[in-house]
Short mmCIF file of N, CA, C and O in Angstrom, two decimals:
data_model
loop_
_atom_site.label_atom_id
_atom_site.label_comp_id
_atom_site.label_asym_id
_atom_site.label_seq_id
_atom_site.Cartn_x
_atom_site.Cartn_y
_atom_site.Cartn_z
N MET U 1 -11.37 -7.66 9.11
CA MET U 1 -10.42 -8.81 9.76
C MET U 1 -8.87 -9.63 9.56
O MET U 1 -9.30 -9.96 8.64
N SER U 2 -8.20 -10.44 10.68
CA SER U 2 -7.18 -10.86 10.02
C SER U 2 -6.77 -12.19 10.11
O SER U 2 -7.11 -12.35 10.16
N THR U 3 -6.19 -11.68 9.31
CA THR U 3 -5.31 -13.49 9.22
C THR U 3 -4.54 -14.07 9.32
O THR U 3 -3.39 -13.48 9.58
N ARG U 4 -4.07 -14.65 10.35
CA ARG U 4 -3.10 -16.00 11.72
C ARG U 4 -2.17 -17.12 10.64
O ARG U 4 -3.45 -17.71 10.50
N ARG U 5 -0.90 -17.15 10.67
CA ARG U 5 -0.29 -18.32 10.66
C ARG U 5 0.59 -18.66 10.97
O ARG U 5 1.24 -17.22 11.52
N ALA U 6 1.44 -19.49 11.22
CA ALA U 6 2.06 -19.75 12.61
C ALA U 6 3.53 -20.00 11.55
O ALA U 6 3.27 -20.00 10.70
N THR U 7 4.56 -19.21 11.89
CA THR U 7 5.69 -19.43 11.19
C THR U 7 6.49 -19.71 11.69
O THR U 7 6.71 -19.14 13.34
N ARG U 8 7.99 -20.19 11.87
CA ARG U 8 8.81 -19.49 12.53
C ARG U 8 10.70 -18.38 12.10
O ARG U 8 10.16 -18.51 10.85
N ILE U 9 11.19 -18.29 13.15
CA ILE U 9 11.83 -17.00 13.08
C ILE U 9 13.24 -17.94 12.42
O ILE U 9 13.57 -19.10 13.04
N PHE U 10 13.91 -17.04 12.09
CA PHE U 10 15.24 -18.82 11.05
C PHE U 10 16.63 -18.38 11.10
O PHE U 10 16.50 -16.67 11.02
N LYS U 11 17.80 -18.19 11.31
CA LYS U 11 18.54 -17.36 10.70
C LYS U 11 18.95 -17.64 9.24
O LYS U 11 19.30 -18.47 8.51
N SER U 12 19.68 -16.00 8.95
CA SER U 12 19.99 -16.00 7.33
C SER U 12 21.08 -15.25 7.51
O SER U 12 20.99 -13.56 7.39
N GLY U 13 22.26 -15.30 7.78
CA GLY U 13 23.28 -15.45 7.66
C GLY U 13 23.78 -14.42 9.00
O GLY U 13 23.86 -15.53 10.01
N ASN U 14 24.29 -13.32 9.41
CA ASN U 14 23.74 -12.96 10.36
C ASN U 14 22.68 -12.02 10.95
O ASN U 14 22.91 -11.72 11.67
N SER U 15 21.54 -11.98 10.18
CA SER U 15 20.35 -12.12 10.76
C SER U 15 19.02 -13.02 11.15
O SER U 15 19.47 -14.06 10.74
N MET U 16 18.68 -12.46 11.35
CA MET U 16 17.29 -13.36 11.55
C MET U 16 15.87 -12.74 10.48
O MET U 16 15.74 -11.57 9.94
N ALA U 17 15.24 -13.81 10.23
CA ALA U 17 14.68 -13.37 9.14
C ALA U 17 13.44 -14.43 9.29
O ALA U 17 13.16 -15.69 10.33
N VAL U 18 12.36 -13.46 8.78
CA VAL U 18 10.86 -14.83 9.20
C VAL U 18 10.41 -15.30 7.71
O VAL U 18 10.03 -13.99 6.79
N ARG U 19 9.76 -16.34 7.55
CA ARG U 19 8.86 -16.56 6.24
C ARG U 19 7.29 -16.14 6.38
O ARG U 19 7.27 -16.52 6.89
N LEU U 20 7.42 -15.28 4.71
CA LEU U 20 5.80 -15.32 5.12
C LEU U 20 5.57 -16.24 4.31
O LEU U 20 5.33 -16.46 3.14
N PRO U 21 3.84 -17.03 4.82
CA PRO U 21 3.39 -17.75 3.92
C PRO U 21 2.62 -16.98 2.43
O PRO U 21 2.49 -16.40 1.98
N ALA U 22 2.72 -18.47 2.12
CA ALA U 22 2.48 -17.85 0.32
C ALA U 22 1.04 -17.47 0.28
O ALA U 22 0.35 -16.54 -0.69
N SER U 23 0.00 -18.06 1.27
CA SER U 23 -1.38 -17.88 1.10
C SER U 23 -1.93 -16.29 1.16
O SER U 23 -2.33 -15.87 1.34
N PHE U 24 -0.72 -15.97 2.15
CA PHE U 24 -0.68 -13.70 2.30
C PHE U 24 -0.84 -12.78 1.00
O PHE U 24 -0.45 -12.31 1.20
N GLY U 25 -0.28 -13.81 0.04
CA GLY U 25 -0.14 -12.54 -1.06
C GLY U 25 0.94 -12.48 -1.16
O GLY U 25 1.46 -11.49 -2.95
N ALA U 26 2.17 -12.25 -0.65
CA ALA U 26 3.25 -11.01 -0.70
C ALA U 26 4.16 -11.59 -1.80
O ALA U 26 4.65 -12.83 -2.06
N VAL U 27 4.60 -10.94 -2.28
CA VAL U 27 5.77 -10.35 -3.45
C VAL U 27 7.30 -10.95 -3.79
O VAL U 27 7.40 -9.78 -2.55
N ALA U 28 7.63 -11.34 -3.43
CA ALA U 28 9.24 -11.03 -3.29
C ALA U 28 9.59 -10.25 -3.80
O ALA U 28 9.23 -9.24 -5.37
N GLY U 29 11.17 -9.69 -3.13
CA GLY U 29 11.61 -8.51 -3.40
C GLY U 29 10.74 -6.87 -3.02
O GLY U 29 10.55 -5.68 -3.20
N THR U 30 9.34 -7.23 -2.84
CA THR U 30 8.30 -5.61 -1.73
C THR U 30 9.24 -5.10 -0.92
O THR U 30 9.72 -6.08 0.48
N PRO U 31 9.72 -4.01 -0.94
CA PRO U 31 10.38 -3.34 0.50
C PRO U 31 9.13 -3.17 1.19
O PRO U 31 7.92 -3.00 1.16
N VAL U 32 9.54 -3.69 3.06
CA VAL U 32 8.36 -3.69 3.92
C VAL U 32 9.15 -2.29 5.39
O VAL U 32 10.87 -2.49 4.70
N GLU U 33 8.75 -2.51 6.08
CA GLU U 33 9.23 -1.12 6.99
C GLU U 33 8.90 -2.47 8.17
O GLU U 33 7.29 -2.86 8.04
N VAL U 34 9.45 -2.91 8.98
CA VAL U 34 9.12 -3.30 10.01
C VAL U 34 9.63 -2.57 11.24
O VAL U 34 10.90 -1.92 11.60
N ARG U 35 8.38 -3.05 12.29
CA ARG U 35 8.92 -2.03 14.00
C ARG U 35 8.38 -2.36 14.99
O ARG U 35 7.49 -3.03 15.07
N GLU U 36 8.55 -2.11 15.92
CA GLU U 36 8.08 -2.77 17.34
C GLU U 36 7.00 -1.67 17.75
O GLU U 36 6.84 -0.66 18.26
N GLU U 37 5.70 -2.06 17.78
CA GLU U 37 4.73 -1.36 18.96
C GLU U 37 4.23 -2.26 20.11
O GLU U 37 4.01 -3.32 19.94
N GLN U 38 4.24 -1.88 21.36
CA GLN U 38 3.79 -2.44 22.49
C GLN U 38 3.96 -3.96 22.58
O GLN U 38 3.11 -4.82 22.31
N GLY U 39 4.92 -3.93 22.54
CA GLY U 39 6.09 -5.25 22.07
C GLY U 39 4.92 -6.59 20.83
O GLY U 39 5.00 -7.92 21.08
N ARG U 40 4.94 -6.02 19.94
CA ARG U 40 4.28 -6.29 18.51
C ARG U 40 4.97 -5.76 17.50
O ARG U 40 5.90 -4.73 17.47
N TRP U 41 5.65 -7.16 16.72
CA TRP U 41 6.51 -6.95 15.60
C TRP U 41 5.60 -6.71 14.41
O TRP U 41 4.32 -7.52 14.43
N ILE U 42 5.18 -5.74 13.52
CA ILE U 42 4.07 -4.94 12.63
C ILE U 42 5.19 -5.33 11.57
O ILE U 42 6.09 -4.10 11.65
N VAL U 43 5.04 -6.11 10.77
CA VAL U 43 5.09 -5.91 8.35
C VAL U 43 4.46 -4.86 7.59
O VAL U 43 3.70 -5.27 7.69
N GLU U 44 5.25 -4.04 7.44
CA GLU U 44 4.19 -3.19 6.30
C GLU U 44 4.36 -2.98 5.28
O GLU U 44 6.36 -2.87 4.55
N ALA U 45 3.88 -3.47 3.41
CA ALA U 45 4.95 -2.86 3.09
C ALA U 45 4.84 -1.86 2.38
O ALA U 45 3.55 -0.39 3.33
N ILE U 46 6.15 -0.88 1.82
CA ILE U 46 5.82 0.70 1.49
C ILE U 46 5.80 0.74 0.81
O ILE U 46 5.82 -0.05 -0.55
N ASP U 47 4.81 1.99 0.36
CA ASP U 47 4.32 1.98 -0.91
C ASP U 47 5.03 3.14 -1.28
O ASP U 47 6.30 3.46 -1.03
N ASN U 48 5.11 3.11 -2.49
CA ASN U 48 6.02 3.83 -4.08
C ASN U 48 6.66 5.28 -3.36
O ASN U 48 7.58 6.10 -2.94
N ALA U 49 5.69 5.79 -2.58
CA ALA U 49 5.53 7.52 -2.24
C ALA U 49 6.30 7.29 -1.38
O ALA U 49 7.41 8.79 -0.93
N ARG U 50 6.48 6.63 -0.37
CA ARG U 50 7.32 7.10 1.29
C ARG U 50 7.98 5.95 0.71
O ARG U 50 9.43 6.74 1.72
N ARG U 51 8.75 5.47 -0.15
CA ARG U 51 10.30 4.95 -0.40
C ARG U 51 11.26 6.17 -0.55
O ARG U 51 10.41 7.36 -1.25
N ARG U 52 12.12 6.00 -0.09
CA ARG U 52 13.25 6.60 0.34
C ARG U 52 14.33 7.21 -1.08
O ARG U 52 15.68 5.88 -0.92
N THR U 53 14.40 8.05 -2.11
CA THR U 53 15.61 7.61 -2.36
C THR U 53 16.66 8.81 -2.68
O THR U 53 15.59 9.94 -2.39
N ILE U 54 17.49 8.86 -3.58
CA ILE U 54 19.08 9.31 -3.73
C ILE U 54 18.75 9.67 -4.32
O ILE U 54 19.28 9.56 -5.69
N ASP U 55 18.24 11.28 -4.82
CA ASP U 55 18.98 12.04 -6.92
C ASP U 55 20.27 11.84 -7.42
O ASP U 55 20.23 13.23 -6.03
N VAL U 56 20.76 11.46 -7.47
CA VAL U 56 22.62 11.71 -7.77
C VAL U 56 22.20 12.69 -8.67
O VAL U 56 24.35 13.10 -9.22
N SER U 57 21.75 12.92 -9.80
CA SER U 57 21.74 13.64 -11.07
C SER U 57 22.57 15.14 -10.91
O SER U 57 22.81 15.52 -11.65
N GLY U 58 22.41 15.58 -10.09
CA GLY U 58 22.96 16.90 -9.39
C GLY U 58 24.59 17.29 -8.95
O GLY U 58 25.08 18.06 -8.87
N PHE U 59 24.86 15.86 -8.85
CA PHE U 59 26.10 15.71 -7.63
C PHE U 59 27.42 15.99 -8.87
O PHE U 59 28.17 16.49 -8.39
N ALA U 60 27.59 15.46 -10.52
CA ALA U 60 27.92 15.86 -11.57
C ALA U 60 28.55 17.11 -11.48
O ALA U 60 28.38 17.62 -11.42
N GLY U 61 30.08 17.10 -11.45
CA GLY U 61 30.85 18.29 -11.59
C GLY U 61 30.94 19.38 -10.56
O GLY U 61 31.24 20.47 -10.73
N LYS U 62 30.45 18.75 -9.43
CA LYS U 62 30.21 19.43 -8.00
C LYS U 62 31.62 20.29 -7.84
O LYS U 62 32.29 20.97 -6.89
N ALA U 63 32.94 18.96 -8.21
CA ALA U 63 34.12 19.09 -7.35
C ALA U 63 34.99 19.12 -8.40
O ALA U 63 36.10 18.46 -9.04
N PRO U 64 35.11 20.23 -9.76
CA PRO U 64 35.80 19.39 -10.70
C PRO U 64 37.44 19.36 -10.47
O PRO U 64 37.97 19.17 -11.51
N GLY U 65 38.43 20.19 -9.97
CA GLY U 65 39.48 19.66 -9.17
C GLY U 65 40.24 18.81 -8.50
O GLY U 65 41.04 18.69 -8.10
N ALA U 66 38.83 17.66 -8.25
CA ALA U 66 39.31 17.24 -7.22
C ALA U 66 39.94 16.18 -8.47
O ALA U 66 39.75 15.00 -9.25
N ARG U 67 40.81 15.18 -7.94
CA ARG U 67 41.36 14.17 -8.88
C ARG U 67 41.79 12.95 -7.27
O ARG U 67 41.78 13.51 -6.36
N LEU U 68 41.68 11.84 -7.71
CA LEU U 68 41.23 10.39 -7.36
C LEU U 68 42.84 10.24 -7.04
O LEU U 68 43.24 10.29 -7.37
N GLY U 69 43.10 9.94 -5.55
CA GLY U 69 44.61 9.30 -5.63
C GLY U 69 44.73 7.88 -5.84
O GLY U 69 43.59 6.88 -6.18
N PRO U 70 45.71 7.13 -5.80
CA PRO U 70 46.02 5.83 -7.32
C PRO U 70 45.35 4.92 -5.50
O PRO U 70 45.25 4.85 -4.13
N ARG U 71 44.52 3.74 -6.02
CA ARG U 71 44.37 3.14 -5.13
C ARG U 71 46.03 1.09 -5.24
O ARG U 71 45.95 0.79 -6.24
N GLU U 72 45.76 1.99 -3.90
CA GLU U 72 46.91 0.29 -3.89
C GLU U 72 46.26 -0.85 -3.22
O GLU U 72 47.67 -1.71 -2.77
N ASP U 73 44.96 -1.09 -2.79
CA ASP U 73 44.42 -1.92 -2.09
C ASP U 73 44.16 -3.87 -2.98
O ASP U 73 43.89 -3.99 -2.51
N PHE U 74 43.72 -2.46 -4.70
CA PHE U 74 44.03 -3.50 -4.97
C PHE U 74 44.73 -3.89 -6.52
O PHE U 74 45.89 -3.07 -6.98
N ASP U 75 45.28 -5.56 -7.05
CA ASP U 75 46.63 -5.29 -7.82
C ASP U 75 45.91 -5.41 -9.36
O ASP U 75 44.69 -4.72 -9.37
N GLU U 76 46.62 -4.16 -10.11
CA GLU U 76 46.00 -3.73 -11.45
C GLU U 76 45.80 -4.95 -12.45
O GLU U 76 46.43 -5.87 -12.54
N ARG U 77 44.72 -4.71 -12.91
CA ARG U 77 44.18 -5.91 -13.83
C ARG U 77 45.15 -5.54 -15.09
O ARG U 77 45.83 -4.84 -15.47
N PRO U 78 45.50 -6.97 -15.30
CA PRO U 78 45.81 -7.93 -16.36
C PRO U 78 45.64 -7.07 -17.64
O PRO U 78 46.16 -6.24 -18.46
N SER U 79 44.56 -6.97 -17.65
CA SER U 79 44.24 -5.75 -19.64
C SER U 79 44.76 -4.81 -18.89
O SER U 79 44.38 -3.86 -20.11
N THR U 80 44.64 -3.85 -18.11
CA THR U 80 45.22 -2.80 -18.35
C THR U 80 46.22 -2.72 -18.18
O THR U 80 46.86 -1.75 -19.18
N MET U 81 47.54 -3.70 -17.78
CA MET U 81 48.78 -3.73 -17.79
C MET U 81 49.21 -3.87 -19.20
O MET U 81 49.70 -3.08 -19.86
N THR U 82 48.56 -5.10 -20.29
CA THR U 82 49.29 -5.09 -21.50
C THR U 82 48.43 -3.53 -22.31
O THR U 82 48.72 -3.58 -22.66
N ALA U 83 47.59 -3.06 -22.19
CA ALA U 83 46.75 -1.85 -22.67
C ALA U 83 48.12 -1.52 -22.30
O ALA U 83 48.87 -0.30 -23.48
N ARG U 84 48.17 -0.72 -21.35
CA ARG U 84 49.75 0.49 -20.80
C ARG U 84 51.34 -0.03 -21.41
O ARG U 84 51.37 0.61 -22.63
N THR U 85 50.98 -0.75 -21.95
CA THR U 85 52.78 -1.54 -22.31
C THR U 85 52.68 -1.81 -23.30
O THR U 85 53.10 -1.33 -24.88
N ALA U 86 51.24 -1.91 -24.17
CA ALA U 86 50.88 -1.89 -25.94
C ALA U 86 50.98 -0.60 -26.25
O ALA U 86 52.07 -0.29 -27.03
N ALA U 87 50.74 0.58 -25.66
CA ALA U 87 50.98 2.42 -25.48
C ALA U 87 51.73 2.52 -25.68
O ALA U 87 52.55 3.55 -26.46
N ALA U 88 52.86 1.98 -25.20
CA ALA U 88 54.37 1.69 -25.14
C ALA U 88 55.23 1.69 -25.95
O ALA U 88 55.83 2.65 -26.62
N ARG U 89 54.13 1.13 -25.95
CA ARG U 89 55.66 -0.27 -27.39
C ARG U 89 54.93 1.25 -28.90
O ARG U 89 56.26 1.44 -29.90
N ALA U 90 53.86 1.50 -28.72
CA ALA U 90 53.28 2.26 -29.71
C ALA U 90 53.78 4.05 -30.37
O ALA U 90 54.82 4.38 -29.59
#
């Protein structure tokens, strides 16, 4: 038997959100999947087996000759400038 509670959709930033009543026992931070089926919105918790993760452990060293270009879109940190000046004096 399903439990029904009334709630409202609200705007959160540029998204729409729904508050789940505490009586449902949902835990904050639980990943969920939302889908639409035949005009109904279905919200289901995602179990750990279905969560998609990316294993980045094998990426290190894949491009050993690659060099990063200079970043000109950010100002240099003052601590970096101070360290470089101190190293030049030494």
